[in-house]
Amino acid sequence: MEDLKAIVAKNLVECRKAAQLTQLQLAEKLNYSDKAVSKWERGESLPDIAVLYELSLLYGVSLDYFVHEHSRKPAVRKDKRRRHAIVSVMSCLLVWLVATAVFSVLRICGVEGKLWLAFIWSLPATSVVCVVFSCIWGNRYHRAISVSALIWTLALALYLTHSVQYMWLVFVVAVPVQALAVFWFLLRAQKTK
């Protein structure tokens, strides 16, 4: 049994390093503490089968890979982060393409008014896209930044859209919402430890 723990530990370390992840980054992706990941990699304990399965999906190896010795390092997809970044950027650009199309169509049809608001409203839409992708692929820091961007771009869009006397108060409302978001992320960070 000790040999199996040592083999699994060695393979976990090699896969994590091949994926260019720190123990903390891996722990965040799995919603475990970095201490648990460290114990797995030292062979003090083994992750359960559900975690091993999740790791196999993350590293692009079979579940069986972890329990056998290998002479070569795992062929983990190193371009995974790059691909995620490209998909995220393309999705954000798609939002701006839609905003440009809306602006252009309204301009061609002769509509007058604040057509530039199409671009202003694409800011919170882009933030929503960033929140979604940071929840799927990012860590808690990416999520916190994305949620903050959503709060403030939404406040800005509302302020610029409506010409009401006290519309600036939308920024005052955004302050406690931002504080709630910060406390939420701090609470989640302590919960994962």
Short mmCIF file of N, CA and C in Angstrom, two decimals:
data_model
loop_
_atom_site.label_atom_id
_atom_site.label_comp_id
_atom_site.label_asym_id
_atom_site.label_seq_id
_atom_site.Cartn_x
_atom_site.Cartn_y
_atom_site.Cartn_z
N MET A 1 0.82 -1.20 0.00
CA MET A 1 0.00 0.00 0.00
C MET A 1 0.86 1.26 0.00
N GLU A 2 1.99 1.20 0.73
CA GLU A 2 2.89 2.36 0.77
C GLU A 2 3.47 2.64 -0.61
N ASP A 3 3.76 1.56 -1.38
CA ASP A 3 4.27 1.76 -2.73
C ASP A 3 3.25 2.49 -3.59
N LEU A 4 1.99 2.10 -3.45
CA LEU A 4 0.93 2.74 -4.22
C LEU A 4 0.82 4.23 -3.87
N LYS A 5 0.91 4.54 -2.58
CA LYS A 5 0.86 5.95 -2.17
C LYS A 5 2.01 6.73 -2.77
N ALA A 6 3.19 6.13 -2.78
CA ALA A 6 4.37 6.81 -3.33
C ALA A 6 4.22 7.02 -4.84
N ILE A 7 3.68 6.03 -5.53
CA ILE A 7 3.49 6.14 -6.99
C ILE A 7 2.47 7.23 -7.30
N VAL A 8 1.34 7.19 -6.59
CA VAL A 8 0.30 8.20 -6.81
C VAL A 8 0.84 9.59 -6.50
N ALA A 9 1.58 9.71 -5.40
CA ALA A 9 2.15 11.00 -5.02
C ALA A 9 3.09 11.53 -6.10
N LYS A 10 3.96 10.65 -6.60
CA LYS A 10 4.92 11.06 -7.64
C LYS A 10 4.18 11.51 -8.90
N ASN A 11 3.18 10.74 -9.30
CA ASN A 11 2.42 11.09 -10.50
C ASN A 11 1.62 12.38 -10.33
N LEU A 12 1.09 12.60 -9.13
CA LEU A 12 0.36 13.85 -8.88
C LEU A 12 1.28 15.06 -8.99
N VAL A 13 2.49 14.94 -8.45
CA VAL A 13 3.46 16.04 -8.52
C VAL A 13 3.84 16.31 -9.97
N GLU A 14 4.13 15.24 -10.72
CA GLU A 14 4.54 15.41 -12.12
C GLU A 14 3.43 16.04 -12.96
N CYS A 15 2.21 15.60 -12.76
CA CYS A 15 1.09 16.15 -13.52
C CYS A 15 0.87 17.62 -13.18
N ARG A 16 0.93 17.94 -11.90
CA ARG A 16 0.72 19.34 -11.49
C ARG A 16 1.80 20.25 -12.06
N LYS A 17 3.05 19.79 -11.99
CA LYS A 17 4.14 20.60 -12.53
C LYS A 17 4.06 20.72 -14.05
N ALA A 18 3.65 19.65 -14.72
CA ALA A 18 3.51 19.70 -16.18
C ALA A 18 2.40 20.67 -16.58
N ALA A 19 1.38 20.80 -15.73
CA ALA A 19 0.29 21.74 -16.00
C ALA A 19 0.64 23.16 -15.55
N GLN A 20 1.83 23.32 -14.99
CA GLN A 20 2.33 24.62 -14.51
C GLN A 20 1.39 25.24 -13.49
N LEU A 21 1.00 24.41 -12.52
CA LEU A 21 0.14 24.87 -11.44
C LEU A 21 0.90 24.79 -10.12
N THR A 22 0.63 25.72 -9.22
CA THR A 22 1.14 25.61 -7.87
C THR A 22 0.16 24.76 -7.07
N GLN A 23 0.59 24.33 -5.89
CA GLN A 23 -0.32 23.57 -5.04
C GLN A 23 -1.55 24.40 -4.68
N LEU A 24 -1.35 25.68 -4.44
CA LEU A 24 -2.46 26.56 -4.09
C LEU A 24 -3.45 26.70 -5.25
N GLN A 25 -2.93 26.86 -6.47
CA GLN A 25 -3.81 26.99 -7.63
C GLN A 25 -4.62 25.71 -7.84
N LEU A 26 -3.95 24.57 -7.70
CA LEU A 26 -4.65 23.29 -7.84
C LEU A 26 -5.71 23.15 -6.76
N ALA A 27 -5.36 23.51 -5.53
CA ALA A 27 -6.31 23.41 -4.42
C ALA A 27 -7.55 24.26 -4.68
N GLU A 28 -7.36 25.45 -5.23
CA GLU A 28 -8.50 26.32 -5.54
C GLU A 28 -9.38 25.71 -6.61
N LYS A 29 -8.77 25.09 -7.61
CA LYS A 29 -9.57 24.47 -8.67
C LYS A 29 -10.41 23.31 -8.14
N LEU A 30 -9.87 22.61 -7.13
CA LEU A 30 -10.56 21.44 -6.59
C LEU A 30 -11.41 21.76 -5.36
N ASN A 31 -11.35 23.01 -4.90
CA ASN A 31 -12.02 23.42 -3.66
C ASN A 31 -11.53 22.61 -2.46
N TYR A 32 -10.21 22.42 -2.41
CA TYR A 32 -9.54 21.80 -1.28
C TYR A 32 -8.51 22.78 -0.76
N SER A 33 -7.92 22.48 0.38
CA SER A 33 -6.85 23.34 0.88
C SER A 33 -5.53 22.91 0.25
N ASP A 34 -4.57 23.83 0.23
CA ASP A 34 -3.26 23.48 -0.31
C ASP A 34 -2.56 22.48 0.60
N LYS A 35 -2.96 22.43 1.87
CA LYS A 35 -2.39 21.43 2.79
C LYS A 35 -2.80 20.02 2.38
N ALA A 36 -4.04 19.87 1.94
CA ALA A 36 -4.51 18.55 1.48
C ALA A 36 -3.73 18.12 0.25
N VAL A 37 -3.53 19.05 -0.69
CA VAL A 37 -2.77 18.74 -1.90
C VAL A 37 -1.34 18.36 -1.53
N SER A 38 -0.77 19.08 -0.57
CA SER A 38 0.59 18.78 -0.12
C SER A 38 0.68 17.38 0.49
N LYS A 39 -0.32 17.00 1.27
CA LYS A 39 -0.34 15.65 1.87
C LYS A 39 -0.42 14.57 0.79
N TRP A 40 -1.24 14.82 -0.25
CA TRP A 40 -1.33 13.85 -1.34
C TRP A 40 0.01 13.70 -2.02
N GLU A 41 0.69 14.83 -2.25
CA GLU A 41 1.94 14.80 -3.00
C GLU A 41 3.11 14.27 -2.17
N ARG A 42 2.98 14.28 -0.85
CA ARG A 42 4.01 13.67 0.01
C ARG A 42 3.70 12.20 0.28
N GLY A 43 2.55 11.74 -0.13
CA GLY A 43 2.18 10.35 0.07
C GLY A 43 1.64 10.06 1.45
N GLU A 44 1.29 11.09 2.21
CA GLU A 44 0.74 10.89 3.55
C GLU A 44 -0.70 10.43 3.50
N SER A 45 -1.41 10.82 2.46
CA SER A 45 -2.79 10.37 2.27
C SER A 45 -3.07 10.34 0.77
N LEU A 46 -4.17 9.70 0.42
CA LEU A 46 -4.57 9.62 -0.98
C LEU A 46 -5.88 10.38 -1.19
N PRO A 47 -6.01 11.06 -2.31
CA PRO A 47 -7.30 11.69 -2.60
C PRO A 47 -8.34 10.61 -2.90
N ASP A 48 -9.59 10.91 -2.64
CA ASP A 48 -10.62 9.91 -2.95
C ASP A 48 -10.80 9.79 -4.46
N ILE A 49 -11.56 8.82 -4.87
CA ILE A 49 -11.70 8.49 -6.29
C ILE A 49 -12.34 9.63 -7.08
N ALA A 50 -13.26 10.36 -6.47
CA ALA A 50 -13.90 11.49 -7.16
C ALA A 50 -12.88 12.58 -7.46
N VAL A 51 -11.97 12.83 -6.52
CA VAL A 51 -10.93 13.84 -6.73
C VAL A 51 -9.94 13.35 -7.78
N LEU A 52 -9.57 12.07 -7.72
CA LEU A 52 -8.66 11.52 -8.75
C LEU A 52 -9.28 11.64 -10.14
N TYR A 53 -10.58 11.39 -10.22
CA TYR A 53 -11.26 11.52 -11.51
C TYR A 53 -11.23 12.96 -12.00
N GLU A 54 -11.49 13.91 -11.09
CA GLU A 54 -11.44 15.33 -11.44
C GLU A 54 -10.03 15.73 -11.88
N LEU A 55 -9.02 15.19 -11.20
CA LEU A 55 -7.63 15.47 -11.58
C LEU A 55 -7.31 14.89 -12.95
N SER A 56 -7.84 13.71 -13.24
CA SER A 56 -7.57 13.10 -14.55
C SER A 56 -8.17 13.95 -15.67
N LEU A 57 -9.35 14.52 -15.43
CA LEU A 57 -9.96 15.41 -16.42
C LEU A 57 -9.15 16.70 -16.56
N LEU A 58 -8.69 17.22 -15.45
CA LEU A 58 -7.92 18.47 -15.45
C LEU A 58 -6.60 18.30 -16.20
N TYR A 59 -5.94 17.17 -15.98
CA TYR A 59 -4.62 16.96 -16.58
C TYR A 59 -4.68 16.27 -17.94
N GLY A 60 -5.83 15.77 -18.31
CA GLY A 60 -5.96 15.10 -19.61
C GLY A 60 -5.30 13.73 -19.64
N VAL A 61 -5.32 13.04 -18.51
CA VAL A 61 -4.76 11.69 -18.44
C VAL A 61 -5.86 10.74 -17.98
N SER A 62 -5.61 9.44 -18.13
CA SER A 62 -6.61 8.47 -17.68
C SER A 62 -6.53 8.34 -16.16
N LEU A 63 -7.59 7.86 -15.57
CA LEU A 63 -7.62 7.63 -14.13
C LEU A 63 -6.57 6.60 -13.73
N ASP A 64 -6.35 5.65 -14.61
CA ASP A 64 -5.38 4.59 -14.40
C ASP A 64 -3.94 5.13 -14.35
N TYR A 65 -3.72 6.26 -14.97
CA TYR A 65 -2.38 6.84 -15.06
C TYR A 65 -1.75 7.07 -13.68
N PHE A 66 -2.57 7.45 -12.72
CA PHE A 66 -2.05 7.83 -11.40
C PHE A 66 -1.49 6.65 -10.60
N VAL A 67 -1.94 5.43 -10.87
CA VAL A 67 -1.54 4.30 -10.02
C VAL A 67 -0.43 3.45 -10.62
N HIS A 68 0.13 3.87 -11.75
CA HIS A 68 1.23 3.12 -12.37
C HIS A 68 2.45 4.01 -12.51
N GLU A 69 3.64 3.38 -12.42
CA GLU A 69 4.88 4.13 -12.63
C GLU A 69 5.07 4.38 -14.12
N HIS A 70 5.69 5.50 -14.44
CA HIS A 70 5.91 5.88 -15.83
C HIS A 70 7.34 6.36 -16.00
N SER A 71 7.91 6.02 -17.15
CA SER A 71 9.28 6.45 -17.42
C SER A 71 9.31 7.86 -17.99
N ARG A 72 8.20 8.29 -18.59
CA ARG A 72 8.16 9.64 -19.16
C ARG A 72 7.13 10.47 -18.42
N LYS A 73 7.28 11.77 -18.54
CA LYS A 73 6.35 12.69 -17.88
C LYS A 73 5.03 12.71 -18.63
N PRO A 74 3.95 13.07 -17.96
CA PRO A 74 2.64 13.09 -18.62
C PRO A 74 2.57 14.17 -19.70
N ALA A 75 1.85 13.86 -20.73
CA ALA A 75 1.66 14.81 -21.84
C ALA A 75 0.44 15.67 -21.55
N VAL A 76 0.53 16.46 -20.50
CA VAL A 76 -0.57 17.33 -20.13
C VAL A 76 -0.63 18.48 -21.12
N ARG A 77 -1.84 18.84 -21.49
CA ARG A 77 -2.01 19.93 -22.45
C ARG A 77 -1.56 21.24 -21.81
N LYS A 78 -0.40 21.72 -22.27
CA LYS A 78 0.15 22.95 -21.70
C LYS A 78 -0.54 24.18 -22.26
N ASP A 79 -1.21 24.00 -23.37
CA ASP A 79 -1.85 25.16 -23.99
C ASP A 79 -3.29 25.35 -23.50
N LYS A 80 -3.65 24.65 -22.44
CA LYS A 80 -5.02 24.73 -21.94
C LYS A 80 -5.36 26.15 -21.47
N ARG A 81 -4.46 26.76 -20.70
CA ARG A 81 -4.70 28.13 -20.23
C ARG A 81 -4.79 29.10 -21.39
N ARG A 82 -3.92 28.90 -22.36
CA ARG A 82 -3.92 29.77 -23.54
C ARG A 82 -5.25 29.66 -24.28
N ARG A 83 -5.73 28.44 -24.42
CA ARG A 83 -7.01 28.21 -25.09
C ARG A 83 -8.16 28.86 -24.31
N HIS A 84 -8.13 28.73 -23.00
CA HIS A 84 -9.15 29.36 -22.17
C HIS A 84 -9.13 30.87 -22.33
N ALA A 85 -7.93 31.44 -22.36
CA ALA A 85 -7.80 32.89 -22.53
C ALA A 85 -8.34 33.32 -23.89
N ILE A 86 -8.03 32.55 -24.93
CA ILE A 86 -8.49 32.89 -26.27
C ILE A 86 -10.02 32.82 -26.35
N VAL A 87 -10.61 31.78 -25.77
CA VAL A 87 -12.08 31.65 -25.78
C VAL A 87 -12.71 32.81 -25.01
N SER A 88 -12.13 33.17 -23.88
CA SER A 88 -12.66 34.28 -23.08
C SER A 88 -12.59 35.60 -23.84
N VAL A 89 -11.44 35.87 -24.45
CA VAL A 89 -11.28 37.12 -25.20
C VAL A 89 -12.22 37.15 -26.41
N MET A 90 -12.34 36.02 -27.11
CA MET A 90 -13.24 35.98 -28.27
C MET A 90 -14.69 36.22 -27.85
N SER A 91 -15.08 35.69 -26.70
CA SER A 91 -16.45 35.90 -26.22
C SER A 91 -16.69 37.36 -25.87
N CYS A 92 -15.69 37.99 -25.25
CA CYS A 92 -15.81 39.43 -24.95
C CYS A 92 -15.88 40.25 -26.23
N LEU A 93 -15.07 39.88 -27.21
CA LEU A 93 -15.10 40.59 -28.49
C LEU A 93 -16.44 40.40 -29.20
N LEU A 94 -17.06 39.25 -29.01
CA LEU A 94 -18.38 39.01 -29.59
C LEU A 94 -19.41 39.98 -29.01
N VAL A 95 -19.31 40.26 -27.73
CA VAL A 95 -20.20 41.25 -27.11
C VAL A 95 -20.02 42.60 -27.79
N TRP A 96 -18.78 43.00 -28.04
CA TRP A 96 -18.50 44.29 -28.67
C TRP A 96 -18.92 44.29 -30.14
N LEU A 97 -18.84 43.13 -30.79
CA LEU A 97 -19.32 43.02 -32.17
C LEU A 97 -20.83 43.26 -32.22
N VAL A 98 -21.55 42.67 -31.28
CA VAL A 98 -23.00 42.88 -31.22
C VAL A 98 -23.31 44.35 -30.95
N ALA A 99 -22.56 44.97 -30.03
CA ALA A 99 -22.78 46.40 -29.74
C ALA A 99 -22.53 47.26 -30.97
N THR A 100 -21.48 46.94 -31.71
CA THR A 100 -21.17 47.68 -32.93
C THR A 100 -22.26 47.48 -33.98
N ALA A 101 -22.75 46.25 -34.09
CA ALA A 101 -23.83 45.97 -35.05
C ALA A 101 -25.10 46.73 -34.68
N VAL A 102 -25.45 46.73 -33.40
CA VAL A 102 -26.64 47.47 -32.95
C VAL A 102 -26.47 48.95 -33.25
N PHE A 103 -25.31 49.51 -32.91
CA PHE A 103 -25.03 50.92 -33.17
C PHE A 103 -25.15 51.23 -34.66
N SER A 104 -24.54 50.38 -35.49
CA SER A 104 -24.53 50.62 -36.94
C SER A 104 -25.93 50.52 -37.54
N VAL A 105 -26.68 49.51 -37.16
CA VAL A 105 -28.03 49.33 -37.70
C VAL A 105 -28.92 50.50 -37.30
N LEU A 106 -28.85 50.91 -36.05
CA LEU A 106 -29.66 52.05 -35.62
C LEU A 106 -29.24 53.33 -36.33
N ARG A 107 -27.96 53.50 -36.57
CA ARG A 107 -27.46 54.69 -37.27
C ARG A 107 -27.93 54.69 -38.73
N ILE A 108 -27.85 53.51 -39.37
CA ILE A 108 -28.29 53.39 -40.77
C ILE A 108 -29.79 53.64 -40.89
N CYS A 109 -30.56 53.18 -39.92
CA CYS A 109 -32.01 53.37 -39.95
C CYS A 109 -32.40 54.80 -39.60
N GLY A 110 -31.44 55.63 -39.26
CA GLY A 110 -31.72 57.03 -38.99
C GLY A 110 -32.23 57.32 -37.59
N VAL A 111 -32.04 56.39 -36.69
CA VAL A 111 -32.48 56.61 -35.31
C VAL A 111 -31.55 57.64 -34.66
N GLU A 112 -32.14 58.60 -33.99
CA GLU A 112 -31.36 59.64 -33.32
C GLU A 112 -31.36 59.37 -31.82
N GLY A 113 -30.46 59.97 -31.13
CA GLY A 113 -30.41 59.83 -29.67
C GLY A 113 -29.05 59.35 -29.22
N LYS A 114 -29.05 58.76 -28.06
CA LYS A 114 -27.81 58.31 -27.43
C LYS A 114 -27.42 56.92 -27.95
N LEU A 115 -27.05 56.83 -29.19
CA LEU A 115 -26.68 55.53 -29.77
C LEU A 115 -25.40 54.98 -29.16
N TRP A 116 -24.56 55.86 -28.67
CA TRP A 116 -23.31 55.43 -28.05
C TRP A 116 -23.54 54.59 -26.80
N LEU A 117 -24.76 54.60 -26.28
CA LEU A 117 -25.08 53.77 -25.12
C LEU A 117 -24.96 52.27 -25.42
N ALA A 118 -25.04 51.92 -26.70
CA ALA A 118 -24.83 50.51 -27.07
C ALA A 118 -23.45 50.05 -26.60
N PHE A 119 -22.47 50.93 -26.71
CA PHE A 119 -21.12 50.59 -26.27
C PHE A 119 -20.99 50.64 -24.75
N ILE A 120 -21.70 51.57 -24.13
CA ILE A 120 -21.67 51.66 -22.67
C ILE A 120 -22.27 50.40 -22.05
N TRP A 121 -23.39 49.92 -22.61
CA TRP A 121 -24.03 48.72 -22.07
C TRP A 121 -23.25 47.45 -22.39
N SER A 122 -22.34 47.54 -23.35
CA SER A 122 -21.51 46.36 -23.61
C SER A 122 -20.46 46.17 -22.52
N LEU A 123 -20.19 47.21 -21.72
CA LEU A 123 -19.27 47.07 -20.58
C LEU A 123 -19.79 46.08 -19.53
N PRO A 124 -21.04 46.27 -19.01
CA PRO A 124 -21.52 45.25 -18.06
C PRO A 124 -21.75 43.89 -18.72
N ALA A 125 -22.12 43.89 -20.00
CA ALA A 125 -22.28 42.60 -20.70
C ALA A 125 -20.94 41.86 -20.77
N THR A 126 -19.87 42.60 -21.05
CA THR A 126 -18.54 42.01 -21.07
C THR A 126 -18.17 41.51 -19.68
N SER A 127 -18.55 42.26 -18.66
CA SER A 127 -18.27 41.83 -17.28
C SER A 127 -19.00 40.54 -16.94
N VAL A 128 -20.23 40.40 -17.43
CA VAL A 128 -20.98 39.15 -17.20
C VAL A 128 -20.25 37.98 -17.85
N VAL A 129 -19.77 38.17 -19.07
CA VAL A 129 -19.00 37.12 -19.75
C VAL A 129 -17.77 36.76 -18.93
N CYS A 130 -17.09 37.77 -18.42
CA CYS A 130 -15.89 37.52 -17.60
C CYS A 130 -16.24 36.78 -16.31
N VAL A 131 -17.37 37.12 -15.69
CA VAL A 131 -17.80 36.41 -14.48
C VAL A 131 -18.04 34.94 -14.79
N VAL A 132 -18.73 34.67 -15.89
CA VAL A 132 -19.03 33.29 -16.26
C VAL A 132 -17.74 32.49 -16.48
N PHE A 133 -16.82 33.03 -17.28
CA PHE A 133 -15.60 32.29 -17.56
C PHE A 133 -14.68 32.21 -16.35
N SER A 134 -14.69 33.20 -15.49
CA SER A 134 -13.86 33.10 -14.28
C SER A 134 -14.43 32.07 -13.32
N CYS A 135 -15.74 31.87 -13.34
CA CYS A 135 -16.34 30.81 -12.52
C CYS A 135 -16.00 29.43 -13.07
N ILE A 136 -15.88 29.32 -14.38
CA ILE A 136 -15.57 28.03 -15.00
C ILE A 136 -14.08 27.72 -14.90
N TRP A 137 -13.24 28.67 -15.29
CA TRP A 137 -11.81 28.39 -15.43
C TRP A 137 -10.92 29.15 -14.47
N GLY A 138 -11.37 30.24 -13.92
CA GLY A 138 -10.49 31.10 -13.13
C GLY A 138 -10.45 30.71 -11.67
N ASN A 139 -9.65 31.45 -10.93
CA ASN A 139 -9.60 31.25 -9.49
C ASN A 139 -10.42 32.33 -8.80
N ARG A 140 -10.36 32.36 -7.48
CA ARG A 140 -11.22 33.30 -6.75
C ARG A 140 -10.85 34.75 -7.00
N TYR A 141 -9.58 35.02 -7.32
CA TYR A 141 -9.17 36.39 -7.61
C TYR A 141 -9.79 36.88 -8.92
N HIS A 142 -9.80 36.02 -9.93
CA HIS A 142 -10.44 36.38 -11.19
C HIS A 142 -11.94 36.64 -10.98
N ARG A 143 -12.56 35.78 -10.18
CA ARG A 143 -13.99 35.97 -9.91
C ARG A 143 -14.25 37.28 -9.19
N ALA A 144 -13.44 37.59 -8.20
CA ALA A 144 -13.63 38.83 -7.43
C ALA A 144 -13.48 40.06 -8.32
N ILE A 145 -12.48 40.06 -9.17
CA ILE A 145 -12.26 41.19 -10.08
C ILE A 145 -13.41 41.31 -11.07
N SER A 146 -13.86 40.17 -11.60
CA SER A 146 -14.96 40.19 -12.57
C SER A 146 -16.26 40.69 -11.95
N VAL A 147 -16.56 40.24 -10.74
CA VAL A 147 -17.78 40.69 -10.07
C VAL A 147 -17.69 42.19 -9.76
N SER A 148 -16.53 42.65 -9.32
CA SER A 148 -16.35 44.09 -9.06
C SER A 148 -16.55 44.90 -10.34
N ALA A 149 -15.98 44.42 -11.42
CA ALA A 149 -16.16 45.11 -12.71
C ALA A 149 -17.63 45.15 -13.10
N LEU A 150 -18.35 44.07 -12.86
CA LEU A 150 -19.78 44.04 -13.18
C LEU A 150 -20.55 45.08 -12.35
N ILE A 151 -20.26 45.15 -11.07
CA ILE A 151 -20.96 46.10 -10.19
C ILE A 151 -20.77 47.53 -10.69
N TRP A 152 -19.52 47.90 -10.96
CA TRP A 152 -19.24 49.30 -11.30
C TRP A 152 -19.61 49.65 -12.73
N THR A 153 -19.46 48.72 -13.67
CA THR A 153 -19.87 49.04 -15.04
C THR A 153 -21.39 49.11 -15.16
N LEU A 154 -22.09 48.30 -14.38
CA LEU A 154 -23.55 48.38 -14.36
C LEU A 154 -24.01 49.72 -13.78
N ALA A 155 -23.36 50.15 -12.70
CA ALA A 155 -23.68 51.46 -12.12
C ALA A 155 -23.42 52.58 -13.12
N LEU A 156 -22.30 52.49 -13.83
CA LEU A 156 -21.96 53.51 -14.83
C LEU A 156 -22.99 53.54 -15.96
N ALA A 157 -23.36 52.35 -16.44
CA ALA A 157 -24.33 52.28 -17.54
C ALA A 157 -25.68 52.86 -17.12
N LEU A 158 -26.12 52.54 -15.91
CA LEU A 158 -27.39 53.09 -15.42
C LEU A 158 -27.30 54.61 -15.29
N TYR A 159 -26.19 55.10 -14.78
CA TYR A 159 -26.00 56.54 -14.59
C TYR A 159 -26.04 57.28 -15.93
N LEU A 160 -25.36 56.74 -16.93
CA LEU A 160 -25.30 57.41 -18.22
C LEU A 160 -26.58 57.27 -19.04
N THR A 161 -27.35 56.23 -18.77
CA THR A 161 -28.58 55.98 -19.53
C THR A 161 -29.71 56.91 -19.09
N HIS A 162 -29.86 57.09 -17.79
CA HIS A 162 -31.00 57.85 -17.26
C HIS A 162 -30.55 59.24 -16.83
N SER A 163 -31.26 60.24 -17.30
CA SER A 163 -30.95 61.63 -16.95
C SER A 163 -31.89 62.09 -15.84
N VAL A 164 -31.71 61.53 -14.68
CA VAL A 164 -32.52 61.87 -13.52
C VAL A 164 -31.64 62.69 -12.57
N GLN A 165 -32.26 63.57 -11.80
CA GLN A 165 -31.50 64.50 -10.98
C GLN A 165 -30.55 63.81 -10.01
N TYR A 166 -31.00 62.81 -9.30
CA TYR A 166 -30.16 62.16 -8.29
C TYR A 166 -29.64 60.80 -8.76
N MET A 167 -29.41 60.67 -10.03
CA MET A 167 -28.95 59.38 -10.57
C MET A 167 -27.55 59.02 -10.07
N TRP A 168 -26.78 60.00 -9.62
CA TRP A 168 -25.45 59.72 -9.11
C TRP A 168 -25.50 58.81 -7.88
N LEU A 169 -26.66 58.71 -7.25
CA LEU A 169 -26.80 57.85 -6.07
C LEU A 169 -26.62 56.37 -6.41
N VAL A 170 -26.70 56.04 -7.69
CA VAL A 170 -26.47 54.65 -8.09
C VAL A 170 -25.05 54.22 -7.69
N PHE A 171 -24.12 55.16 -7.69
CA PHE A 171 -22.75 54.85 -7.26
C PHE A 171 -22.68 54.66 -5.74
N VAL A 172 -23.52 55.37 -5.02
CA VAL A 172 -23.59 55.19 -3.57
C VAL A 172 -24.14 53.81 -3.25
N VAL A 173 -25.12 53.36 -4.02
CA VAL A 173 -25.67 52.02 -3.85
C VAL A 173 -24.62 50.96 -4.20
N ALA A 174 -23.79 51.25 -5.18
CA ALA A 174 -22.77 50.28 -5.60
C ALA A 174 -21.72 50.03 -4.52
N VAL A 175 -21.50 51.01 -3.64
CA VAL A 175 -20.48 50.85 -2.59
C VAL A 175 -20.82 49.71 -1.64
N PRO A 176 -22.03 49.65 -1.03
CA PRO A 176 -22.30 48.50 -0.16
C PRO A 176 -22.39 47.18 -0.93
N VAL A 177 -22.83 47.25 -2.18
CA VAL A 177 -22.86 46.02 -2.99
C VAL A 177 -21.43 45.51 -3.18
N GLN A 178 -20.50 46.43 -3.43
CA GLN A 178 -19.09 46.05 -3.57
C GLN A 178 -18.57 45.50 -2.24
N ALA A 179 -18.93 46.13 -1.13
CA ALA A 179 -18.50 45.64 0.18
C ALA A 179 -19.03 44.24 0.44
N LEU A 180 -20.30 44.00 0.09
CA LEU A 180 -20.87 42.65 0.23
C LEU A 180 -20.10 41.64 -0.60
N ALA A 181 -19.75 42.02 -1.82
CA ALA A 181 -19.00 41.12 -2.69
C ALA A 181 -17.64 40.80 -2.09
N VAL A 182 -16.97 41.81 -1.55
CA VAL A 182 -15.65 41.59 -0.93
C VAL A 182 -15.78 40.64 0.26
N PHE A 183 -16.76 40.88 1.12
CA PHE A 183 -16.94 40.01 2.28
C PHE A 183 -17.33 38.60 1.86
N TRP A 184 -18.11 38.48 0.81
CA TRP A 184 -18.49 37.16 0.31
C TRP A 184 -17.25 36.39 -0.14
N PHE A 185 -16.37 37.05 -0.89
CA PHE A 185 -15.17 36.36 -1.36
C PHE A 185 -14.21 36.05 -0.22
N LEU A 186 -14.14 36.91 0.79
CA LEU A 186 -13.31 36.61 1.96
C LEU A 186 -13.87 35.42 2.73
N LEU A 187 -15.19 35.36 2.85
CA LEU A 187 -15.84 34.24 3.53
C LEU A 187 -15.58 32.94 2.77
N ARG A 188 -15.70 32.98 1.45
CA ARG A 188 -15.46 31.79 0.63
C ARG A 188 -14.00 31.35 0.73
N ALA A 189 -13.09 32.33 0.82
CA ALA A 189 -11.66 32.01 0.91
C ALA A 189 -11.37 31.29 2.21
N GLN A 190 -11.98 31.72 3.31
CA GLN A 190 -11.76 31.06 4.60
C GLN A 190 -12.43 29.70 4.64
N LYS A 191 -13.53 29.56 3.95
CA LYS A 191 -14.27 28.29 3.94
C LYS A 191 -13.47 27.19 3.24
N THR A 192 -12.68 27.56 2.22
CA THR A 192 -11.91 26.55 1.49
C THR A 192 -10.65 26.13 2.23
N LYS A 193 -10.26 26.88 3.26
CA LYS A 193 -9.03 26.52 4.02
C LYS A 193 -9.28 25.45 5.02
#
